[in-house]
Short mmCIF file of C-alpha atoms in Angstrom, two decimals:
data_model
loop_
_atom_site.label_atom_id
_atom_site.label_comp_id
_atom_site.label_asym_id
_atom_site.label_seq_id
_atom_site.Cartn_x
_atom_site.Cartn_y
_atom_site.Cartn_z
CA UNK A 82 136.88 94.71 97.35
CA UNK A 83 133.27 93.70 96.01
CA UNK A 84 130.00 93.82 98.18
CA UNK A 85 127.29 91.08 97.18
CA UNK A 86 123.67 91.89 96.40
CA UNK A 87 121.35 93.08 99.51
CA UNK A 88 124.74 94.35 101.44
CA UNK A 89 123.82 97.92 100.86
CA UNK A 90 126.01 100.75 100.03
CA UNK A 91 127.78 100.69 103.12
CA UNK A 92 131.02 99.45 102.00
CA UNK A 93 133.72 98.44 104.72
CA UNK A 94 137.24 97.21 104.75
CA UNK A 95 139.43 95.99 107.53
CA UNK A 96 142.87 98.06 107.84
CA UNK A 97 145.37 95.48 109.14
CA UNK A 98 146.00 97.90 112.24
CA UNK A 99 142.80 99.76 112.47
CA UNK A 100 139.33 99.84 112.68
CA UNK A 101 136.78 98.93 109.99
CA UNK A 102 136.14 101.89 107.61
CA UNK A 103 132.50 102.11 106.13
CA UNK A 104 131.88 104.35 103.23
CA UNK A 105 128.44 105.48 101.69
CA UNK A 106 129.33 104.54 98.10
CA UNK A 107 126.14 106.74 96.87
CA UNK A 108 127.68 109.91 98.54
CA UNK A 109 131.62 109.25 98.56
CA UNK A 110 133.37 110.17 95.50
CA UNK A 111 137.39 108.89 94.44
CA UNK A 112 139.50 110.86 95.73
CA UNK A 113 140.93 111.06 92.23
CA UNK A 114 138.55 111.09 89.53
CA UNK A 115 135.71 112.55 91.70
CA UNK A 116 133.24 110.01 90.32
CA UNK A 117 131.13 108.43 92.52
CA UNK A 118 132.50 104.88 93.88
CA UNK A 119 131.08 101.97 92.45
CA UNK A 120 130.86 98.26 93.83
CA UNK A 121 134.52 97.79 93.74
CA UNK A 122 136.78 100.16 96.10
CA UNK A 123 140.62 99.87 96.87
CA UNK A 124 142.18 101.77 99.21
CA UNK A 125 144.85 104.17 98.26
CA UNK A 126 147.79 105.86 100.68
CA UNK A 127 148.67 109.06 99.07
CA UNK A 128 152.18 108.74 100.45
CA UNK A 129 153.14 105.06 100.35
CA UNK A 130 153.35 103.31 102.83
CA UNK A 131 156.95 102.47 102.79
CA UNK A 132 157.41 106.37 102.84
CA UNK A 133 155.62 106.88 106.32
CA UNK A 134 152.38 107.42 104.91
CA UNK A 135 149.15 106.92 107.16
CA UNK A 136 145.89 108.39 105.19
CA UNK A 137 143.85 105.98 103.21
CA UNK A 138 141.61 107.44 100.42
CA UNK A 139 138.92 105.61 98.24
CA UNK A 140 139.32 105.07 94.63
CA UNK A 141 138.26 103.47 92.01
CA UNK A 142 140.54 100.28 90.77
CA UNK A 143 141.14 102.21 87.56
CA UNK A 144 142.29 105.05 88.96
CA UNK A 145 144.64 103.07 91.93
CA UNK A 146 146.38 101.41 89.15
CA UNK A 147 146.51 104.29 86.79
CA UNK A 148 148.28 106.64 89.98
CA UNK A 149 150.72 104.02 90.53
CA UNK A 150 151.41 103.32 86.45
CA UNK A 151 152.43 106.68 86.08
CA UNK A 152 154.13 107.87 89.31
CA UNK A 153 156.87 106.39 91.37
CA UNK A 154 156.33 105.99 94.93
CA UNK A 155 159.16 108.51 95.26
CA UNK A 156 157.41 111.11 93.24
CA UNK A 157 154.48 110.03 95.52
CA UNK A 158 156.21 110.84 98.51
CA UNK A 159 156.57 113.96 97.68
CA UNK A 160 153.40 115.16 96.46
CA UNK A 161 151.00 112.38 96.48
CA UNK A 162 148.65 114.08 99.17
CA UNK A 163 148.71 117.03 96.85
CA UNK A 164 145.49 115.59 94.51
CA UNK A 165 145.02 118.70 92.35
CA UNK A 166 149.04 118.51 91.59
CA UNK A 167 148.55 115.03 90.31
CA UNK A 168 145.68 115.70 88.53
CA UNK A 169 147.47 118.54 86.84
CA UNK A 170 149.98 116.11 85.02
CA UNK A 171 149.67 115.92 81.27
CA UNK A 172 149.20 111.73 81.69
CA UNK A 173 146.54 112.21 84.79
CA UNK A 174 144.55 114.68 83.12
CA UNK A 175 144.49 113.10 80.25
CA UNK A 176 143.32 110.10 81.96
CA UNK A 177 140.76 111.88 84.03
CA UNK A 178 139.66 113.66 80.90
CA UNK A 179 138.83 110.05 79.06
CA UNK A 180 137.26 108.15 82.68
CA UNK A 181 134.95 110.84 83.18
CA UNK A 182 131.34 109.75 81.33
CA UNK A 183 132.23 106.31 82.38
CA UNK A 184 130.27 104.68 84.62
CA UNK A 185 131.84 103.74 87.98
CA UNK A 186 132.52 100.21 87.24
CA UNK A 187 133.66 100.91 84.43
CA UNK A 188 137.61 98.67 84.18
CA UNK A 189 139.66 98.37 81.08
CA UNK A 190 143.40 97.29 80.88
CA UNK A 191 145.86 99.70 82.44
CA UNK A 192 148.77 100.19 80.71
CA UNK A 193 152.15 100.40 82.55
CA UNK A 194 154.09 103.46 81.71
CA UNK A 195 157.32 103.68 83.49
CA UNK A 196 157.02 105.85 86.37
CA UNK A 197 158.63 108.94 87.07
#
């Protein structure tokens, strides 16, 4: 999701079955990387949906992609809400290591590891 030029920081999103959710992008960091969020923002459930999951947390696009390139939603399921347990994954920290003097825009190609 991008905001346009004079929309403020305020970012907001429509959940398909819920209310609009407005962020302050200056204040709010990922929920993964701890950066600050940038323009962009997707919307990550740390238990999949398709596993019952409810809670939505704000990431970066990076950091969505890189979650779900290294985990299965299975391995999700089980500890996805637990963010200091993924972090603490050789590929994850490794990651986080590399994306953090990055600016929060920052995008590069995410490679697809096969998820465990």
């Amino acid at each position: 999701m991008s905001i346009g030029p004079g929309e403020g920081a305020a970012i907001r999103r429509r959940a398909a079955a819920g209310p609009a959710v407005a962020i302050d992008a200056d204040a709010a960091p990922c929920w993964l990387c701890r950066r600050p969020l940038g323009r962009r923002v997707e919307w990550h459930h740390p238990v999949p949906k398709s596993r019952g999951g409810r809670e939505r947390v704000a990431v970066h696009p990076i950091c969505h992609r890189t979650l779900h390139a290294t985990f299965a939603n299975a391995v999700l399921a089980r500890s996805g809400a637990d963010r200091d347990g993924l972090a603490a994954d050789p590929a994850i920290a490794r990651f986080l290591d590399w994306i953090a003097d990055k600016p929060s825009d920052f995008h590069a190609v995410t490679h697809r590891r096969k998820p465990r």
